[in-house]
XYZ file of C-alpha atoms in Angstrom:
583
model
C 36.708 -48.672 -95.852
C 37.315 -51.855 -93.545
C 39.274 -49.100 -90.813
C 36.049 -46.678 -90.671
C 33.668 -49.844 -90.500
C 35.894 -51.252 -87.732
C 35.591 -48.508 -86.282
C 32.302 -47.730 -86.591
C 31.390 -51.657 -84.911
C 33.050 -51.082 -81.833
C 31.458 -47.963 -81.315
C 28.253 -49.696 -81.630
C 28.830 -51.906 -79.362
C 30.672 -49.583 -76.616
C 28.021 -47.438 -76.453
C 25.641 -49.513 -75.002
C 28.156 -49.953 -72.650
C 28.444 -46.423 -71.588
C 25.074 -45.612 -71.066
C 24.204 -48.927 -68.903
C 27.328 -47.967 -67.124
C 25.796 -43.980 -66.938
C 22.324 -45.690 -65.549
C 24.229 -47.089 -62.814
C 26.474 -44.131 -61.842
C 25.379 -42.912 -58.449
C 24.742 -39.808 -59.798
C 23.864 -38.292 -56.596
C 27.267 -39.663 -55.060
C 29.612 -38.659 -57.803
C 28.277 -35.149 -58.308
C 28.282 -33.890 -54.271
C 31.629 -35.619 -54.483
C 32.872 -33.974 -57.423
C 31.545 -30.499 -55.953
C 33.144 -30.728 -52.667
C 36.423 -31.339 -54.088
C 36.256 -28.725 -55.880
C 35.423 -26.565 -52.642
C 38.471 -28.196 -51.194
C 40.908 -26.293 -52.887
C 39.771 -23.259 -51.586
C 41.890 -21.237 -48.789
C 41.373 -22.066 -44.923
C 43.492 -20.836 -42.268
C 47.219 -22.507 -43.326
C 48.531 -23.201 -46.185
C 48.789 -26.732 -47.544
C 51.487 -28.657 -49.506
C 50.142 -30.306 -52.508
C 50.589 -33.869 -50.406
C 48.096 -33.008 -48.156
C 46.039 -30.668 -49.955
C 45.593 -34.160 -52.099
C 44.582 -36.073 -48.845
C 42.102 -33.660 -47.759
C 40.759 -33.183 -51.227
C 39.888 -37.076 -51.349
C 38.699 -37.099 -47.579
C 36.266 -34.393 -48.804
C 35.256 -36.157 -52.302
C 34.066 -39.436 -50.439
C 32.648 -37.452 -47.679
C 30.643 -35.253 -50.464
C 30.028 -39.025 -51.953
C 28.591 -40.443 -48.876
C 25.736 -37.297 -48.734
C 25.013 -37.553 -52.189
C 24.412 -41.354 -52.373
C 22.426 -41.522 -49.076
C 20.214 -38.478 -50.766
C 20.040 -40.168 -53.449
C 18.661 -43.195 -51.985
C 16.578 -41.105 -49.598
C 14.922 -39.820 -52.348
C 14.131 -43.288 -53.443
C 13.331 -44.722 -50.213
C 10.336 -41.597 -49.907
C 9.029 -43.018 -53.356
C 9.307 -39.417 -54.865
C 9.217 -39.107 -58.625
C 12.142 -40.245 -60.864
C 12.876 -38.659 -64.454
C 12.610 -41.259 -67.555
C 15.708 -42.679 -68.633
C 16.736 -40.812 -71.274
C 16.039 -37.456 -69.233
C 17.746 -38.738 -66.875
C 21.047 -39.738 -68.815
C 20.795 -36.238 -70.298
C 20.867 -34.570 -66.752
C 23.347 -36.775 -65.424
C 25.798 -35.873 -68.365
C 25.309 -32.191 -68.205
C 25.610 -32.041 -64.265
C 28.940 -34.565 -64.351
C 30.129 -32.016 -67.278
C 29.366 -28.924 -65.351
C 31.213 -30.329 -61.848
C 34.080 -31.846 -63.979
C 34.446 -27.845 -65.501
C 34.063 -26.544 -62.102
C 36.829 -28.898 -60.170
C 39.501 -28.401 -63.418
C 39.057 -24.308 -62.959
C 39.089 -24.619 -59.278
C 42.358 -26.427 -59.302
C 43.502 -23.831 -61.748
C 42.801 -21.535 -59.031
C 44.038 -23.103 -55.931
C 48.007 -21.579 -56.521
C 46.323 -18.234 -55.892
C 44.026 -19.415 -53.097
C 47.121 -20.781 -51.160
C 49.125 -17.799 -52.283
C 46.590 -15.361 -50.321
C 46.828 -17.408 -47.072
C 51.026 -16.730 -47.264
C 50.417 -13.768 -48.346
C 48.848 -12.517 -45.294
C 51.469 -14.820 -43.213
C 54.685 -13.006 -44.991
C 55.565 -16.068 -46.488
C 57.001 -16.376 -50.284
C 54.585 -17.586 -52.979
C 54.497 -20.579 -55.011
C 54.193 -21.082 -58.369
C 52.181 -23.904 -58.618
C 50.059 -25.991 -56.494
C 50.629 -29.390 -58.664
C 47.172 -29.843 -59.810
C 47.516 -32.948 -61.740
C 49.364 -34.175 -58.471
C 46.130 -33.083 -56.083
C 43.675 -35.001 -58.445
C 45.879 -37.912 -58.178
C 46.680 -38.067 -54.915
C 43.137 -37.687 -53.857
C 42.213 -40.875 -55.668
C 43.920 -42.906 -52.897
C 41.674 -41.850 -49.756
C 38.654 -41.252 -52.205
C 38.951 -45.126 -53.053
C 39.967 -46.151 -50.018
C 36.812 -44.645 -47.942
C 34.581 -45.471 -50.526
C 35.514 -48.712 -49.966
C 34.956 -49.035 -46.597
C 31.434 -47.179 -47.117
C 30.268 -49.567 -49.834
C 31.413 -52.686 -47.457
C 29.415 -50.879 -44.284
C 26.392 -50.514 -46.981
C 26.444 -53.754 -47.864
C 26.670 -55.504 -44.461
C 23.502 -53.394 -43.553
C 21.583 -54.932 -46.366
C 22.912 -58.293 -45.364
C 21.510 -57.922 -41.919
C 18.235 -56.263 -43.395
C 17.749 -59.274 -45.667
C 18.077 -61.755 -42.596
C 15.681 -59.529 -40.539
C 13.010 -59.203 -43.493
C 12.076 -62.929 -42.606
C 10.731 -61.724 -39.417
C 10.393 -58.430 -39.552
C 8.429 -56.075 -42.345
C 10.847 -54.967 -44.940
C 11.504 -51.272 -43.717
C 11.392 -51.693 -40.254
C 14.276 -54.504 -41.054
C 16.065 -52.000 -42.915
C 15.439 -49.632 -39.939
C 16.540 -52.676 -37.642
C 19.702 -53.536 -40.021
C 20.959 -49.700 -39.812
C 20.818 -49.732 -36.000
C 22.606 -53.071 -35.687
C 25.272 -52.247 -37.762
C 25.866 -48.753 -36.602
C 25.918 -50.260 -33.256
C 28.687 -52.717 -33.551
C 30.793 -50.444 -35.940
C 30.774 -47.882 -32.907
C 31.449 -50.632 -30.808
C 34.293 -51.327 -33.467
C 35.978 -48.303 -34.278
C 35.785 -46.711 -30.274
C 36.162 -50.073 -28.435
C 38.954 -51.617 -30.571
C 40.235 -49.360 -32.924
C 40.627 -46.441 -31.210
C 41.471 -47.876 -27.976
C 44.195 -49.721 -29.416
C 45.724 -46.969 -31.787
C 45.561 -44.461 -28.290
C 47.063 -47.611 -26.091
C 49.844 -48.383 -28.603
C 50.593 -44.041 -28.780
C 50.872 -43.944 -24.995
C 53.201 -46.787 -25.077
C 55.217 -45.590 -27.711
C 54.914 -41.612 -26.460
C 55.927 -43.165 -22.948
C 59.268 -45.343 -24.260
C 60.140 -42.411 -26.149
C 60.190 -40.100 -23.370
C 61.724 -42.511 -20.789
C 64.768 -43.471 -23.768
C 65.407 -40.180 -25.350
C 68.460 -38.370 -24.304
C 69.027 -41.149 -21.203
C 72.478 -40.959 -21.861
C 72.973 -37.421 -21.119
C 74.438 -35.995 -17.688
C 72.304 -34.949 -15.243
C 72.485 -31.097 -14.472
C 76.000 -30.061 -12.034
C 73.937 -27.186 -11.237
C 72.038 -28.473 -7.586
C 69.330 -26.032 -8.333
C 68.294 -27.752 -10.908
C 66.411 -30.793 -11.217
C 67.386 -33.764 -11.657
C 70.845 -32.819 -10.470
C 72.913 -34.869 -7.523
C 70.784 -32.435 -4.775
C 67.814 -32.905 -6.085
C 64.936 -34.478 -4.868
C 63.911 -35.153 -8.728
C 65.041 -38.216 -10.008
C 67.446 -37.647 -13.388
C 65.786 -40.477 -14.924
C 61.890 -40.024 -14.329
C 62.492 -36.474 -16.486
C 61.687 -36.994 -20.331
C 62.801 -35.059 -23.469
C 61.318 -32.508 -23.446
C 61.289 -31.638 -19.687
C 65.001 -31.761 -19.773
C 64.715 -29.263 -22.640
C 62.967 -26.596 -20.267
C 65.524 -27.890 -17.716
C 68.740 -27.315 -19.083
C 67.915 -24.182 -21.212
C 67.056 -20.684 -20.341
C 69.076 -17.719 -19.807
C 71.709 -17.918 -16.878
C 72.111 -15.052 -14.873
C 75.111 -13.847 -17.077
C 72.882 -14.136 -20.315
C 69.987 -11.812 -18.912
C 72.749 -9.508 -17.289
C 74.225 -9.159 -20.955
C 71.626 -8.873 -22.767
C 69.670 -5.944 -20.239
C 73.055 -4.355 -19.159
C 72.100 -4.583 -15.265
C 72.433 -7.231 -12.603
C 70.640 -10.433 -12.842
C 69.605 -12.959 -10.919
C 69.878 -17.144 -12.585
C 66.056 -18.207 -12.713
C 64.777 -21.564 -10.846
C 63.197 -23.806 -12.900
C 61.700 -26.970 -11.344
C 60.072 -30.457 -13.394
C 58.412 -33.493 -12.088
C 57.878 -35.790 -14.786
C 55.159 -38.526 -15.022
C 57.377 -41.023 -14.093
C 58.593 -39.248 -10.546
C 56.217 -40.100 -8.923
C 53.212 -43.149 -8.944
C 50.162 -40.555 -8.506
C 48.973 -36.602 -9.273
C 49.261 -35.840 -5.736
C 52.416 -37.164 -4.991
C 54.013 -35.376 -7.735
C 52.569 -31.896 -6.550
C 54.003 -32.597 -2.868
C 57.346 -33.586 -4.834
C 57.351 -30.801 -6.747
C 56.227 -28.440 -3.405
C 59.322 -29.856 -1.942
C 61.825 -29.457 -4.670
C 60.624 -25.830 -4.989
C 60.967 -25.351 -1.129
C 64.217 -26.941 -1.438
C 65.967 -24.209 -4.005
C 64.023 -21.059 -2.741
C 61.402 -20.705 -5.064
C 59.344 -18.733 -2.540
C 62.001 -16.264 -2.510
C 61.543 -15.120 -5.759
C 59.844 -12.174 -6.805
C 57.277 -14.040 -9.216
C 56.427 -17.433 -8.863
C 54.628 -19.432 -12.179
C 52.643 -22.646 -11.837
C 53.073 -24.191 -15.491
C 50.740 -26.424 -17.345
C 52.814 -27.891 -20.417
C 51.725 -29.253 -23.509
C 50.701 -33.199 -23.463
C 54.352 -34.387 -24.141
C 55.301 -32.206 -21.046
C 56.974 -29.303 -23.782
C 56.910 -25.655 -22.143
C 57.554 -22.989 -25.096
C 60.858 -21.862 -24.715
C 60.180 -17.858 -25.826
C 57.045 -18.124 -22.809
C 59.397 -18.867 -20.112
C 62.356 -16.824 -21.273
C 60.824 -13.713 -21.892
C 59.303 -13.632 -18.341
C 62.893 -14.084 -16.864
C 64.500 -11.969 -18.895
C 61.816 -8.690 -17.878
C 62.411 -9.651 -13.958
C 65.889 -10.274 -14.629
C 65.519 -13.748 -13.878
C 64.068 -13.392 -10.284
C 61.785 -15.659 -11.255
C 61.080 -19.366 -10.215
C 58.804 -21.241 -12.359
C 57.647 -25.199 -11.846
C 56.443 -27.625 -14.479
C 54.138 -30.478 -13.969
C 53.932 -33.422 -16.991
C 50.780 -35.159 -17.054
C 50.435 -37.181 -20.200
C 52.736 -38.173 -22.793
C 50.629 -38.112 -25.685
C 50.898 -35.281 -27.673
C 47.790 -32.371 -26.881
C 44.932 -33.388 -29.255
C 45.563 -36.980 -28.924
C 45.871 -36.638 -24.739
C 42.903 -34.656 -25.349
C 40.950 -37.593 -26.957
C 42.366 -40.385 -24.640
C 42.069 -38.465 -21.184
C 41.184 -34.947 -21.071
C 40.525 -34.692 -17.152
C 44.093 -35.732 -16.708
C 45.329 -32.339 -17.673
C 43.406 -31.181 -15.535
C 43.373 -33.246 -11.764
C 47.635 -32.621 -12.254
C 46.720 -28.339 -12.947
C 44.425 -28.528 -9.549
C 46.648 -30.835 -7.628
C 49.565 -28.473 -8.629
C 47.893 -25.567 -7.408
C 46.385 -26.614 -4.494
C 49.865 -27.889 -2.924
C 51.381 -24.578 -4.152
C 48.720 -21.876 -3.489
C 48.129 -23.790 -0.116
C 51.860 -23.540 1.238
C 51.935 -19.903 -0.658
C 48.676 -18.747 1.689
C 50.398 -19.237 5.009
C 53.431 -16.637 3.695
C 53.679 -13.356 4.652
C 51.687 -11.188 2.091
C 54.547 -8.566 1.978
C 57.012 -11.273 1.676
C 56.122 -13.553 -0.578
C 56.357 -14.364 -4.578
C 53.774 -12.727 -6.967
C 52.057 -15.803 -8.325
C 50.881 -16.920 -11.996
C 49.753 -19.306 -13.857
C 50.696 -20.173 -17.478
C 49.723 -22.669 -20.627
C 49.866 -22.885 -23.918
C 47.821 -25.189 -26.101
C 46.048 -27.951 -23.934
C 48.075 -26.940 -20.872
C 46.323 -23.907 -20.988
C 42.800 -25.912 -21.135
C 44.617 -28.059 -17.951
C 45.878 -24.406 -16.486
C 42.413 -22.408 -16.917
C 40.713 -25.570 -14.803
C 43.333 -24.728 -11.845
C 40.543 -23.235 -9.110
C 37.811 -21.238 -9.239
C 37.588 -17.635 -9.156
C 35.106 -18.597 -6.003
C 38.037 -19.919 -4.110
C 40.641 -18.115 -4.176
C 38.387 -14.709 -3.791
C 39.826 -13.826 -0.038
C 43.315 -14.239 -1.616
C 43.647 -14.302 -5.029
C 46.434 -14.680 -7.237
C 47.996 -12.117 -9.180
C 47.098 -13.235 -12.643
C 47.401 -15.479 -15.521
C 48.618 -15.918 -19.277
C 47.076 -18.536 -21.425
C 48.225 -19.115 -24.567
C 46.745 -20.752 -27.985
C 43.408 -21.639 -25.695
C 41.866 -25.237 -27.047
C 38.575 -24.243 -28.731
C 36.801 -26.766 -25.730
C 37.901 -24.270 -23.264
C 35.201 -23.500 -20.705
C 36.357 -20.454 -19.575
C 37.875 -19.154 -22.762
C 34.262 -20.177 -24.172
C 32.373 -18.028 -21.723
C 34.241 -15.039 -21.674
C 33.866 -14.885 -25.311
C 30.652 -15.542 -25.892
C 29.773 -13.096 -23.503
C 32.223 -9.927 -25.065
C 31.273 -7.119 -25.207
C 28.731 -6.046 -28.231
C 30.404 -4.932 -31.573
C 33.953 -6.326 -30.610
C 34.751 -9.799 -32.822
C 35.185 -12.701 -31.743
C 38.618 -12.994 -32.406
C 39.768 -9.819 -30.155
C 37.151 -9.977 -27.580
C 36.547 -7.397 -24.428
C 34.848 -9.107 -21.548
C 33.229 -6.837 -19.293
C 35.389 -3.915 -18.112
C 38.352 -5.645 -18.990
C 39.693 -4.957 -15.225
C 39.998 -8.769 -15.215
C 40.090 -10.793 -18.417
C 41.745 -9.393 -21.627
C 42.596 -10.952 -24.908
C 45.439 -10.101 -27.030
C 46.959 -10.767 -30.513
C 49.684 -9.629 -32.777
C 48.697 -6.428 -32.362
C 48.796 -6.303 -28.470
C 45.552 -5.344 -27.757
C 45.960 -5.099 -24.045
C 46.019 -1.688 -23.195
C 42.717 -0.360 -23.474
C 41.577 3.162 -23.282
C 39.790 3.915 -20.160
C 40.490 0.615 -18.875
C 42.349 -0.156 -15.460
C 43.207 -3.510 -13.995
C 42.006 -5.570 -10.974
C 43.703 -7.605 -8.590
C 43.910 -10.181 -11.055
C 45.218 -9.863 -14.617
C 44.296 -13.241 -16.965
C 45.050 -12.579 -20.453
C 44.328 -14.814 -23.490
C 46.909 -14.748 -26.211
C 45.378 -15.734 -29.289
C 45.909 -15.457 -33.146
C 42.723 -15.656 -35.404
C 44.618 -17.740 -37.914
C 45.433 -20.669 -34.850
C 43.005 -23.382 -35.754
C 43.164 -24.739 -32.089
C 41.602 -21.840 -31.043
C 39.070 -21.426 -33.217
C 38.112 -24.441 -34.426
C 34.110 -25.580 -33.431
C 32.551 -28.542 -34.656
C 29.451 -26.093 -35.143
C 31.533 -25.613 -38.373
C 30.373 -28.843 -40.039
C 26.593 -26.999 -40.287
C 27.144 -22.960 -40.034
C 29.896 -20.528 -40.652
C 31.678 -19.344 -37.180
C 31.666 -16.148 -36.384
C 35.088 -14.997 -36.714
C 34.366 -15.698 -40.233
C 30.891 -13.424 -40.058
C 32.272 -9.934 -38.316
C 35.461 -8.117 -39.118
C 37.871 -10.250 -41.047
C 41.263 -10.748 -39.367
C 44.258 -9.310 -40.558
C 46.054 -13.261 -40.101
C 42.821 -14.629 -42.423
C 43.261 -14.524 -45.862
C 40.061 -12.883 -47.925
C 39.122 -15.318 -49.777
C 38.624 -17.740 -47.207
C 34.823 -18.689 -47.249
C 33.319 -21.324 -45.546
C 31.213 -24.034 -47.281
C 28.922 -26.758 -45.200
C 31.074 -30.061 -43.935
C 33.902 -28.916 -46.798
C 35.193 -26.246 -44.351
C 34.937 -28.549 -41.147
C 37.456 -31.054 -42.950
C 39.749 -28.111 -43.612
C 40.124 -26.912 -40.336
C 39.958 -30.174 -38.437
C 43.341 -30.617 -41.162
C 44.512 -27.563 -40.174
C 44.270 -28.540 -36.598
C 46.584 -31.136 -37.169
C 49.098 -28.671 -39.435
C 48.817 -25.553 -36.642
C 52.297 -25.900 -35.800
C 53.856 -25.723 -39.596
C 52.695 -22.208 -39.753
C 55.284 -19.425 -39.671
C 56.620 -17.875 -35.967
C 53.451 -15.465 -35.030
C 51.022 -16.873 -37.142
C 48.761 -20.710 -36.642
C 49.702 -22.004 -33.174
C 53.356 -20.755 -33.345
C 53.493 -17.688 -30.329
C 55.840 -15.666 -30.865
C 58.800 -14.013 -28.328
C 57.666 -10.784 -28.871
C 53.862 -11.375 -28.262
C 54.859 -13.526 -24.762
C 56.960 -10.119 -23.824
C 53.835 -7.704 -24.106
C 51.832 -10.314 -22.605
C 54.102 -10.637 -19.821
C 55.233 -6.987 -19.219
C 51.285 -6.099 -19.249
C 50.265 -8.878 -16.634
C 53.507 -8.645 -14.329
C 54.109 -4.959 -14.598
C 58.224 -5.493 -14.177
C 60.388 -3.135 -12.562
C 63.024 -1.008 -14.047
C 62.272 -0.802 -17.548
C 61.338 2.268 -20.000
C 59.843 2.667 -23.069
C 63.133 2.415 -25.243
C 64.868 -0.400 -23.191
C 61.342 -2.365 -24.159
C 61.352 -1.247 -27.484
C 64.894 -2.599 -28.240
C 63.881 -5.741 -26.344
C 60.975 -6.215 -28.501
C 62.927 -5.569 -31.878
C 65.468 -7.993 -30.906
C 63.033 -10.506 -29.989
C 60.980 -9.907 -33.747
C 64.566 -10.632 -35.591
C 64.329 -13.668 -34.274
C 62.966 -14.920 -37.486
C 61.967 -18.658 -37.281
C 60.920 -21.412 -35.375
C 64.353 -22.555 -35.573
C 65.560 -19.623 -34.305
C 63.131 -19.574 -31.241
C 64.787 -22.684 -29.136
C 67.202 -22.958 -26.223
C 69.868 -19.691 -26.552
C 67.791 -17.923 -28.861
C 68.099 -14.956 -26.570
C 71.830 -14.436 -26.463
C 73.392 -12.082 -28.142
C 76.849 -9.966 -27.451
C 75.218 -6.662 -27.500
C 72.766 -5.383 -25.058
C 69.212 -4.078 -25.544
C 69.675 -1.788 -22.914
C 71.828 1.189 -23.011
C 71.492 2.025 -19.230
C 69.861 0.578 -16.308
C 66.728 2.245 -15.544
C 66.495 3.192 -11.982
């Protein structure tokens, strides 16, 4: 009997315990939190490893935490009526047993959820999405922003308490929530972030300048950074010397399209070239005046990405249709990676896309019309934000440009943002038509560019977008209503059960954002070869091709496969896709 009676004493005297600790359980706090975790395991547009799914899952906890404590103290604060406490202990145990049931069966069902987003992306499924692993994981951010919450809490009632000497005691806690919002602003944007963006830019920068400095410069003297040119070796980064020393020579295209074939000009001026944006537009005038550029047939001004990367398959694909009578020039502005440079210093992307143009389209003006290249403009990710800002339509009216292709659009985009906003009725906002589509079209997997009864203009721009990229289609509208890609006609890249959820679904893209190049080739913010090609072939309109010479161009360019197939020489290949020239 002494076990039992043991037994019996320390419940007695835990249970006290439990329900003083139960009367001080933010109950607000801990069920929003508990709620929006469980929402967190539900689908978005990529799939997550368990790692991060765990990250985000925490994030979204103490987020959900944060709303349901300030409610809960809102509530309070508006002297609105409280339940005794023993009804209160009795709701707070059947709502923290209802959310704990909800977030166990959720993460039952997140290997499914995930499943149906790689389902939809061809990708193999998984067997499990490590539950026990997600709960545990999410403990650390969870705790960790909590943490800073409580501390930011408390130092508001420390200032309120000083103020309440002087001041009545709300207005003081008005005054105490100012003041420390204030200098945590102040905080966060003045030191923190400025010094996690200044210490990026210096490390981005080394990086660049160090990386591959022992390799030879180029032999060729067309390209740059070679002995001729006027394009110092050294000022040209990583990935710059990437879209410098690959591409197909004039041999690869000739093999692979079974006809002559000219070597394409490719021309870079890195950040480092040249001390200001307009000096490294003249620079990169001259180098292109230097090698012949305006000799070409087609002529592309390229915005690159914020590390100065140009997308191998964009470039390639374009030289391969004209059988490399192309010339193409690069222009590095940043070398941050694209959100980040887009956080530090958007308008830089943008001055270097207008300085670049203006040398170019200025020189390319005062050319014979009959004579000279066809010209284009081209970007993917925030280079197309930079590339889209390059002149306006007003300007270049009396002589206008032949067209543009912009790829994987930043949501920010102001003209990507009006043209879809103002599509035509009934067509989703994920495959717009703007206008009469003479002008502006958008395309996807599915190449939606040629459009019944539609012909083109002078000028073809055309958007290249997947619904699944969370670049693109990301809006911080998200945090308080569901988009409308999500509203209209599903896309065929979106998996089903993907449904959006108030601040929950706002964390999962802004992850997603930063996951948008993990996706599989033709899916997220990976473009794919054969999606550049009909982009291409539909704004350029290349000679000397037929139907079956593109179709075995296209199929070769879909076996690609992966993202480690898509990189410098993915193109070659001993057999040709064409089985005669076309005349």
């Amino acid at each position: 009997m002494r076990a039992p009676a043991a037994s019996a004493w320390r419940m007695q005297r835990l249970l006290p315990r439990l329900l003083l600790a139960l009367d001080r359980l933010p109950t607000g706090g801990v069920l929003v939190g508990v709620l929006f975790f469980a929402l967190s395991l539900t689908p978005s547009l990529l799939p997550r490893h368990f790692v991060l799914q765990g990250i985000l899952s925490g994030c979204v906890f103490a987020a959900g935490y944060g709303i349901g404590v300030f409610g809960e103290w809102l509530w309070t604060f508006m002297e609105l009526s409280i339940p005794g406490r023993a009804r209160a202990r009795r709701i707070k145990l059947i709502a923290l047993l209802v959310c704990t049931l909800t977030a166990i069966v959720f993460l039952w069902l997140s290997t499914g959820w995930q499943n149906s987003i790689r389902e939809v992306m061809g990708m193999a499924p998984v067997h499990s999405t490590q539950p026990v692993r997600v709960a545990a994981i999410a403990a650390l951010p969870a705790a960790l922003l909590i943490g800073i919450g409580t501390a930011i809490v408390r130092f508001v009632r420390a200032v309120a308490n000083w103020l309440a000497r002087i001041l009545p005691r709300r207005v003081a806690l008005v005054g105490g929530m100012l003041i420390v919002g204030v200098v945590t602003s102040l905080f966060v944007n003045g030191i923190v972030v400025r010094g996690v963006l200044y210490a990026a830019d210096q490390f981005y920068g080394e990086l660049d300048a160090l990386a591959g400095q022992y390799e030879e410069p180029p032999a060729d003297p067309l390209r740059s950074g070679s002995a001729g040119s006027l394009i110092d070796w050294d000022t040209i980064g990583l990935d710059a010397r990437v879209y410098v020393q690959s591409g197909p020579t004039a041999a690869d295209i000739q093999a692979l399209i079974g006809r002559p074939a000219k070597s394409p000009l490719r021309v870079y001026v890195g950040l480092r070239s040249a001390e200001t944006v307009d000096q490294r537009a003249q620079l990169a005038l001259a180098e292109m005046e230097r090698i012949g550029a305006f000799d070409r047939s087609v002529l592309v001004l390229i915005m690159p990405v914020g590390t100065g990367w140009v997308d191998p398959p964009a470039i390639d694909t374009l030289e391969i249709l004209h059988a490399g009578d192309v010339a193409s020039v690069a222009l590095q502005y940043s070398y941050l990676t694209s959100w980040l440079s887009l956080l530090a210093e958007p308008d830089v992307g943008t001055a270097s896309a207008q300085a670049l143009f203006n040398a170019v389209y200025d020189y390319w003006t005062e050319l014979p019309p009959d004579t000279r290249p066809r010209l284009y403009l081209h970007g993917l990710s925030l280079g197309a934000y930079a590339s889209q800002a390059s002149a306006t339509l007003y300007d270049v009216l009396a002589d206008p440009f032949q067209g543009a292709l912009w790829a994987g659009p930043p949501f920010a985009s102001p003209s990507w943002r009006n043209a879809t906003a103002n599509r035509q009725a009934g067509t989703p906002e994920w495959l717009p038509r703007f206008n009469d589509s003479s002008i502006i079209r958008f395309t996807n997997q599915s190449n939606a560019l040629d459009i019944p009864g539609a012909s083109w203009g002078p000028m073809r721009l055309v958007y290249l977008q997947y619904a699944s990229d969370p670049i693109v289609f990301f809006e911080p509208q998200v945090l308080y209503r569901p988009p409308e890609w999500l509203t209209s006609n599903r896309p065929p890249d979106v998996s089903r059960q993907l449904t959006w959820y108030p601040v929950v679904t706002f964390l999962q893209l802004a992850l997603d954002m930063a996951l948008a190049q993990t996706s599989p080739v033709g899916f997220g913010h990976v473009y794919a070869p054969q999606h550049y090609l009909d982009a291409w072939l539909a704004i350029t309109d290349p000679p000397n091709w037929d139907a079956p010479n593109l179709q075995r161009l296209r199929d070769r360019l879909t076996r690609s496969g992966g993202a480690q197939d898509i990189g410098p020489g993915w193109f070659r290949d001993k057999a040709p896709v064409v089985t005669s020239a076309v005349p």
